[in-house]
Amino acid sequence: MAIPRRAVRPQSYFFVYVLLAIGLILAHGPILKTPYYWDEIGQFIPASLDLFQSGAWIPHSTVPNVHPPAVMAWLAAVWRIVGYSIPATRVAMLLIAALGALAGFLLAIELGRGAPGASAFAAVAFLCVSPLFYAQSMLAQLDMPAMAFTALALLLFVQNRVRLCALVCVALVLVKETGLVAPALFGAWLVVEKRPRAALWFLPPFVALAVWLVALKHATGHWLGNAAFTEYNVWYPLNPIRVAFALLRRLYYLFVGSGHFIGLAALIWAWRRTRLFRDRAWRIVAAFAALHTLAVTLSGGAVLERYLLPVLPALYAAFAIALGALVPRIRLTALVALLASLVAANLINPVYPFPFENNLAYLHFVDLERKAAREVASRPGVVATAFPLSDALRRPEFGYVPAPRHATVIADFKRSSLTALVSRRPDMLVVFNTAWDPLHILDLSPVKSLLENYYGYEPPLPPERIGSVLSMRVARTWRSGGLEMSLLTAAPEPAETAEFCAVPPCAESK
């Protein structure tokens, strides 16, 4: 039985949205006070605070970059109404996530015309419990809002509501610059369909982004905000080896990881045995998914999975519809298995390195940062550490310290980065490693060689080795969720200064 168009009437949209928003806020209730994490600290919260406190659209308390200001403006507006607080930030982002879930639900209904079963409900369930969406839905970053407006734009375009879709695309490109993929595709699609006048409606998103880029160039002298951002996110990813591995990583996440292989198997079966996924709507969605995946593969040096969020509503709709086409016994088993895999992936880390923000592992890292920050705040003296803890210490608004604490910033804990500390040793050094690698994959010779040659990889030194190099001792070590963070302090009576050599291991004099 297919889901009829009248199943969700326009007057019911707000009610469904409220239910989704309440559900997401309650599901995140225990962690709404979580201090900011990584890029929130480095970019998006400082930029939002600049807009909130001084009306600066181009941030000045962090390095400007190409990202448009719509999300920062949203947060500044919310803070203006309810006052600044971390829970207010979290709820503000969850309200946008609820819009994305609603748009994904309605998109699944639209894509599921003629498909058996209430697949849209399974699709929105997959989305809401998926680890990437659940983790990102309360973080003050751009990709989840970009997902919300992308899903809404896709819905409107497949419904042939061109003008409203174009307005949504204007908002989309002002959320994130990579959102330009959607209006570019829609305009080209209409031209191919011999509807050039309708295609003109998708020029305003280009104009809106161009206005932002001109303002950014005028304020910073760089079209993308700063030269380092341009180099890392535009030119660095284009090495053929990096492109190949980035694409493989994207495809793995979309079709294998977190139990997605179950949905992929059902999708292949349904494609071969049924007439599903062959109409205009699915061709549009598939084209967008391919183009967006390619776009974020060719740009963005960090290769973060969160860049794939705009693809997930359509992907989970495809999985749900394909599962609905299976025979009842297999359908229920596969659906429960995929749902359980997604839920488990929130808490169970993969066996290979991954960004902590892909699931709830980032909460453990934040917990370690909070403990280390409190310890540093209680001690006098000079402290050194790397980002993000170095930035977490400098502003109480980030949720870690009661008063600003200056930190000597080092790039990381590699041997080459510690050279500067040899001649001016700090009183304290907070050390952490952000590589989750329980199987020591990064230590395998082929992997290590590949990373060294194409990614400039250099393994960080463990705390004990750093201590011997700087004549410091490990005073405290905190552990949470398999992650560690250590506080090193000046050794009370350094008997002898350890030699710091550029190429390990240091040879002992005989």
mmCIF file with all atom_site columns, N, CA, C and O in Angstrom, residues 234-260:
data_model
loop_
_atom_site.group_PDB
_atom_site.id
_atom_site.type_symbol
_atom_site.label_atom_id
_atom_site.label_alt_id
_atom_site.label_comp_id
_atom_site.label_asym_id
_atom_site.label_entity_id
_atom_site.label_seq_id
_atom_site.pdbx_PDB_ins_code
_atom_site.Cartn_x
_atom_site.Cartn_y
_atom_site.Cartn_z
_atom_site.occupancy
_atom_site.B_iso_or_equiv
_atom_site.pdbx_formal_charge
_atom_site.auth_seq_id
_atom_site.auth_comp_id
_atom_site.auth_asym_id
_atom_site.auth_atom_id
_atom_site.pdbx_PDB_model_num
ATOM 1   N N  . VAL A 1 234 ? 40.846 24.095 -1.304 1.00 0.00 ? 234 VAL A N  1
ATOM 2   C CA . VAL A 1 234 ? 40.628 24.133 -2.753 1.00 0.00 ? 234 VAL A CA 1
ATOM 3   C C  . VAL A 1 234 ? 41.713 23.380 -3.504 1.00 0.00 ? 234 VAL A C  1
ATOM 4   O O  . VAL A 1 234 ? 41.414 22.525 -4.345 1.00 0.00 ? 234 VAL A O  1
ATOM 5   N N  . TRP A 1 235 ? 42.980 23.661 -3.207 1.00 0.00 ? 235 TRP A N  1
ATOM 6   C CA . TRP A 1 235 ? 44.062 23.075 -3.997 1.00 0.00 ? 235 TRP A CA 1
ATOM 7   C C  . TRP A 1 235 ? 44.599 21.776 -3.400 1.00 0.00 ? 235 TRP A C  1
ATOM 8   O O  . TRP A 1 235 ? 44.878 20.824 -4.140 1.00 0.00 ? 235 TRP A O  1
ATOM 9   N N  . TYR A 1 236 ? 44.746 21.718 -2.092 1.00 0.00 ? 236 TYR A N  1
ATOM 10  C CA . TYR A 1 236 ? 45.311 20.528 -1.442 1.00 0.00 ? 236 TYR A CA 1
ATOM 11  C C  . TYR A 1 236 ? 44.547 19.240 -1.772 1.00 0.00 ? 236 TYR A C  1
ATOM 12  O O  . TYR A 1 236 ? 45.166 18.204 -2.033 1.00 0.00 ? 236 TYR A O  1
ATOM 13  N N  . PRO A 1 237 ? 43.193 19.233 -1.788 1.00 0.00 ? 237 PRO A N  1
ATOM 14  C CA . PRO A 1 237 ? 42.488 17.962 -2.034 1.00 0.00 ? 237 PRO A CA 1
ATOM 15  C C  . PRO A 1 237 ? 42.622 17.425 -3.447 1.00 0.00 ? 237 PRO A C  1
ATOM 16  O O  . PRO A 1 237 ? 42.244 16.273 -3.695 1.00 0.00 ? 237 PRO A O  1
ATOM 17  N N  . LEU A 1 238 ? 43.121 18.209 -4.400 1.00 0.00 ? 238 LEU A N  1
ATOM 18  C CA . LEU A 1 238 ? 43.064 17.829 -5.807 1.00 0.00 ? 238 LEU A CA 1
ATOM 19  C C  . LEU A 1 238 ? 44.147 16.857 -6.250 1.00 0.00 ? 238 LEU A C  1
ATOM 20  O O  . LEU A 1 238 ? 44.161 16.436 -7.408 1.00 0.00 ? 238 LEU A O  1
ATOM 21  N N  . ASN A 1 239 ? 45.063 16.498 -5.355 1.00 0.00 ? 239 ASN A N  1
ATOM 22  C CA . ASN A 1 239 ? 46.026 15.452 -5.693 1.00 0.00 ? 239 ASN A CA 1
ATOM 23  C C  . ASN A 1 239 ? 45.259 14.163 -6.033 1.00 0.00 ? 239 ASN A C  1
ATOM 24  O O  . ASN A 1 239 ? 44.356 13.767 -5.297 1.00 0.00 ? 239 ASN A O  1
ATOM 25  N N  . PRO A 1 240 ? 45.567 13.501 -7.157 1.00 0.00 ? 240 PRO A N  1
ATOM 26  C CA . PRO A 1 240 ? 44.794 12.318 -7.577 1.00 0.00 ? 240 PRO A CA 1
ATOM 27  C C  . PRO A 1 240 ? 44.706 11.234 -6.500 1.00 0.00 ? 240 PRO A C  1
ATOM 28  O O  . PRO A 1 240 ? 43.657 10.579 -6.361 1.00 0.00 ? 240 PRO A O  1
ATOM 29  N N  . ILE A 1 241 ? 45.786 11.020 -5.756 1.00 0.00 ? 241 ILE A N  1
ATOM 30  C CA . ILE A 1 241 ? 45.744 10.000 -4.702 1.00 0.00 ? 241 ILE A CA 1
ATOM 31  C C  . ILE A 1 241 ? 44.774 10.411 -3.603 1.00 0.00 ? 241 ILE A C  1
ATOM 32  O O  . ILE A 1 241 ? 43.972 9.597  -3.119 1.00 0.00 ? 241 ILE A O  1
ATOM 33  N N  . ARG A 1 242 ? 44.813 11.688 -3.225 1.00 0.00 ? 242 ARG A N  1
ATOM 34  C CA . ARG A 1 242 ? 43.898 12.162 -2.187 1.00 0.00 ? 242 ARG A CA 1
ATOM 35  C C  . ARG A 1 242 ? 42.453 12.098 -2.667 1.00 0.00 ? 242 ARG A C  1
ATOM 36  O O  . ARG A 1 242 ? 41.548 11.751 -1.905 1.00 0.00 ? 242 ARG A O  1
ATOM 37  N N  . VAL A 1 243 ? 42.218 12.434 -3.933 1.00 0.00 ? 243 VAL A N  1
ATOM 38  C CA . VAL A 1 243 ? 40.860 12.352 -4.490 1.00 0.00 ? 243 VAL A CA 1
ATOM 39  C C  . VAL A 1 243 ? 40.352 10.916 -4.431 1.00 0.00 ? 243 VAL A C  1
ATOM 40  O O  . VAL A 1 243 ? 39.213 10.653 -4.027 1.00 0.00 ? 243 VAL A O  1
ATOM 41  N N  . ALA A 1 244 ? 41.189 9.963  -4.837 1.00 0.00 ? 244 ALA A N  1
ATOM 42  C CA . ALA A 1 244 ? 40.781 8.555  -4.862 1.00 0.00 ? 244 ALA A CA 1
ATOM 43  C C  . ALA A 1 244 ? 40.423 8.055  -3.464 1.00 0.00 ? 244 ALA A C  1
ATOM 44  O O  . ALA A 1 244 ? 39.378 7.418  -3.271 1.00 0.00 ? 244 ALA A O  1
ATOM 45  N N  . PHE A 1 245 ? 41.278 8.359  -2.491 1.00 0.00 ? 245 PHE A N  1
ATOM 46  C CA . PHE A 1 245 ? 41.008 7.871  -1.146 1.00 0.00 ? 245 PHE A CA 1
ATOM 47  C C  . PHE A 1 245 ? 39.829 8.600  -0.516 1.00 0.00 ? 245 PHE A C  1
ATOM 48  O O  . PHE A 1 245 ? 39.052 8.003  0.243  1.00 0.00 ? 245 PHE A O  1
ATOM 49  N N  . ALA A 1 246 ? 39.667 9.888  -0.812 1.00 0.00 ? 246 ALA A N  1
ATOM 50  C CA . ALA A 1 246 ? 38.516 10.617 -0.296 1.00 0.00 ? 246 ALA A CA 1
ATOM 51  C C  . ALA A 1 246 ? 37.225 10.039 -0.863 1.00 0.00 ? 246 ALA A C  1
ATOM 52  O O  . ALA A 1 246 ? 36.233 9.876  -0.144 1.00 0.00 ? 246 ALA A O  1
ATOM 53  N N  . LEU A 1 247 ? 37.217 9.707  -2.149 1.00 0.00 ? 247 LEU A N  1
ATOM 54  C CA . LEU A 1 247 ? 36.020 9.139  -2.766 1.00 0.00 ? 247 LEU A CA 1
ATOM 55  C C  . LEU A 1 247 ? 35.701 7.772  -2.176 1.00 0.00 ? 247 LEU A C  1
ATOM 56  O O  . LEU A 1 247 ? 34.529 7.456  -1.894 1.00 0.00 ? 247 LEU A O  1
ATOM 57  N N  . LEU A 1 248 ? 36.725 6.944  -1.993 1.00 0.00 ? 248 LEU A N  1
ATOM 58  C CA . LEU A 1 248 ? 36.495 5.638  -1.372 1.00 0.00 ? 248 LEU A CA 1
ATOM 59  C C  . LEU A 1 248 ? 35.918 5.791  0.034  1.00 0.00 ? 248 LEU A C  1
ATOM 60  O O  . LEU A 1 248 ? 35.023 5.040  0.435  1.00 0.00 ? 248 LEU A O  1
ATOM 61  N N  . ARG A 1 249 ? 36.443 6.763  0.773  1.00 0.00 ? 249 ARG A N  1
ATOM 62  C CA . ARG A 1 249 ? 35.932 6.999  2.130  1.00 0.00 ? 249 ARG A CA 1
ATOM 63  C C  . ARG A 1 249 ? 34.479 7.450  2.094  1.00 0.00 ? 249 ARG A C  1
ATOM 64  O O  . ARG A 1 249 ? 33.671 7.007  2.914  1.00 0.00 ? 249 ARG A O  1
ATOM 65  N N  . ARG A 1 250 ? 34.123 8.313  1.126  1.00 0.00 ? 250 ARG A N  1
ATOM 66  C CA . ARG A 1 250 ? 32.732 8.761  0.991  1.00 0.00 ? 250 ARG A CA 1
ATOM 67  C C  . ARG A 1 250 ? 31.809 7.571  0.674  1.00 0.00 ? 250 ARG A C  1
ATOM 68  O O  . ARG A 1 250 ? 30.752 7.406  1.282  1.00 0.00 ? 250 ARG A O  1
ATOM 69  N N  . LEU A 1 251 ? 32.217 6.760  -0.293 1.00 0.00 ? 251 LEU A N  1
ATOM 70  C CA . LEU A 1 251 ? 31.377 5.635  -0.709 1.00 0.00 ? 251 LEU A CA 1
ATOM 71  C C  . LEU A 1 251 ? 31.232 4.620  0.422  1.00 0.00 ? 251 LEU A C  1
ATOM 72  O O  . LEU A 1 251 ? 30.154 4.029  0.615  1.00 0.00 ? 251 LEU A O  1
ATOM 73  N N  . TYR A 1 252 ? 32.315 4.397  1.163  1.00 0.00 ? 252 TYR A N  1
ATOM 74  C CA . TYR A 1 252 ? 32.239 3.482  2.290  1.00 0.00 ? 252 TYR A CA 1
ATOM 75  C C  . TYR A 1 252 ? 31.228 3.980  3.313  1.00 0.00 ? 252 TYR A C  1
ATOM 76  O O  . TYR A 1 252 ? 30.395 3.195  3.807  1.00 0.00 ? 252 TYR A O  1
ATOM 77  N N  . TYR A 1 253 ? 31.296 5.262  3.641  1.00 0.00 ? 253 TYR A N  1
ATOM 78  C CA . TYR A 1 253 ? 30.377 5.771  4.661  1.00 0.00 ? 253 TYR A CA 1
ATOM 79  C C  . TYR A 1 253 ? 28.927 5.682  4.193  1.00 0.00 ? 253 TYR A C  1
ATOM 80  O O  . TYR A 1 253 ? 28.039 5.295  4.963  1.00 0.00 ? 253 TYR A O  1
ATOM 81  N N  . LEU A 1 254 ? 28.671 6.004  2.931  1.00 0.00 ? 254 LEU A N  1
ATOM 82  C CA . LEU A 1 254 ? 27.295 6.021  2.429  1.00 0.00 ? 254 LEU A CA 1
ATOM 83  C C  . LEU A 1 254 ? 26.705 4.623  2.289  1.00 0.00 ? 254 LEU A C  1
ATOM 84  O O  . LEU A 1 254 ? 25.510 4.425  2.560  1.00 0.00 ? 254 LEU A O  1
ATOM 85  N N  . PHE A 1 255 ? 27.509 3.648  1.895  1.00 0.00 ? 255 PHE A N  1
ATOM 86  C CA . PHE A 1 255 ? 26.932 2.359  1.511  1.00 0.00 ? 255 PHE A CA 1
ATOM 87  C C  . PHE A 1 255 ? 27.387 1.165  2.341  1.00 0.00 ? 255 PHE A C  1
ATOM 88  O O  . PHE A 1 255 ? 26.886 0.062  2.124  1.00 0.00 ? 255 PHE A O  1
ATOM 89  N N  . VAL A 1 256 ? 28.294 1.350  3.280  1.00 0.00 ? 256 VAL A N  1
ATOM 90  C CA . VAL A 1 256 ? 28.790 0.211  4.054  1.00 0.00 ? 256 VAL A CA 1
ATOM 91  C C  . VAL A 1 256 ? 28.718 0.469  5.555  1.00 0.00 ? 256 VAL A C  1
ATOM 92  O O  . VAL A 1 256 ? 28.126 -0.315 6.302  1.00 0.00 ? 256 VAL A O  1
ATOM 93  N N  . GLY A 1 257 ? 29.326 1.536  6.023  1.00 0.00 ? 257 GLY A N  1
ATOM 94  C CA . GLY A 1 257 ? 29.452 1.786  7.455  1.00 0.00 ? 257 GLY A CA 1
ATOM 95  C C  . GLY A 1 257 ? 28.132 1.968  8.170  1.00 0.00 ? 257 GLY A C  1
ATOM 96  O O  . GLY A 1 257 ? 27.091 2.256  7.560  1.00 0.00 ? 257 GLY A O  1
ATOM 97  N N  . SER A 1 258 ? 28.155 1.776  9.492  1.00 0.00 ? 258 SER A N  1
ATOM 98  C CA . SER A 1 258 ? 26.988 1.959  10.374 1.00 0.00 ? 258 SER A CA 1
ATOM 99  C C  . SER A 1 258 ? 25.795 1.093  9.975  1.00 0.00 ? 258 SER A C  1
ATOM 100 O O  . SER A 1 258 ? 24.648 1.454  10.211 1.00 0.00 ? 258 SER A O  1
ATOM 101 N N  . GLY A 1 259 ? 26.062 -0.038 9.340  1.00 0.00 ? 259 GLY A N  1
ATOM 102 C CA . GLY A 1 259 ? 24.978 -0.927 8.931  1.00 0.00 ? 259 GLY A CA 1
ATOM 103 C C  . GLY A 1 259 ? 24.368 -0.581 7.592  1.00 0.00 ? 259 GLY A C  1
ATOM 104 O O  . GLY A 1 259 ? 23.404 -1.230 7.159  1.00 0.00 ? 259 GLY A O  1
ATOM 105 N N  . HIS A 1 260 ? 24.901 0.417  6.892  1.00 0.00 ? 260 HIS A N  1
ATOM 106 C CA . HIS A 1 260 ? 24.350 0.822  5.602  1.00 0.00 ? 260 HIS A CA 1
ATOM 107 C C  . HIS A 1 260 ? 24.419 -0.289 4.562  1.00 0.00 ? 260 HIS A C  1
ATOM 108 O O  . HIS A 1 260 ? 23.669 -0.254 3.577  1.00 0.00 ? 260 HIS A O  1
#
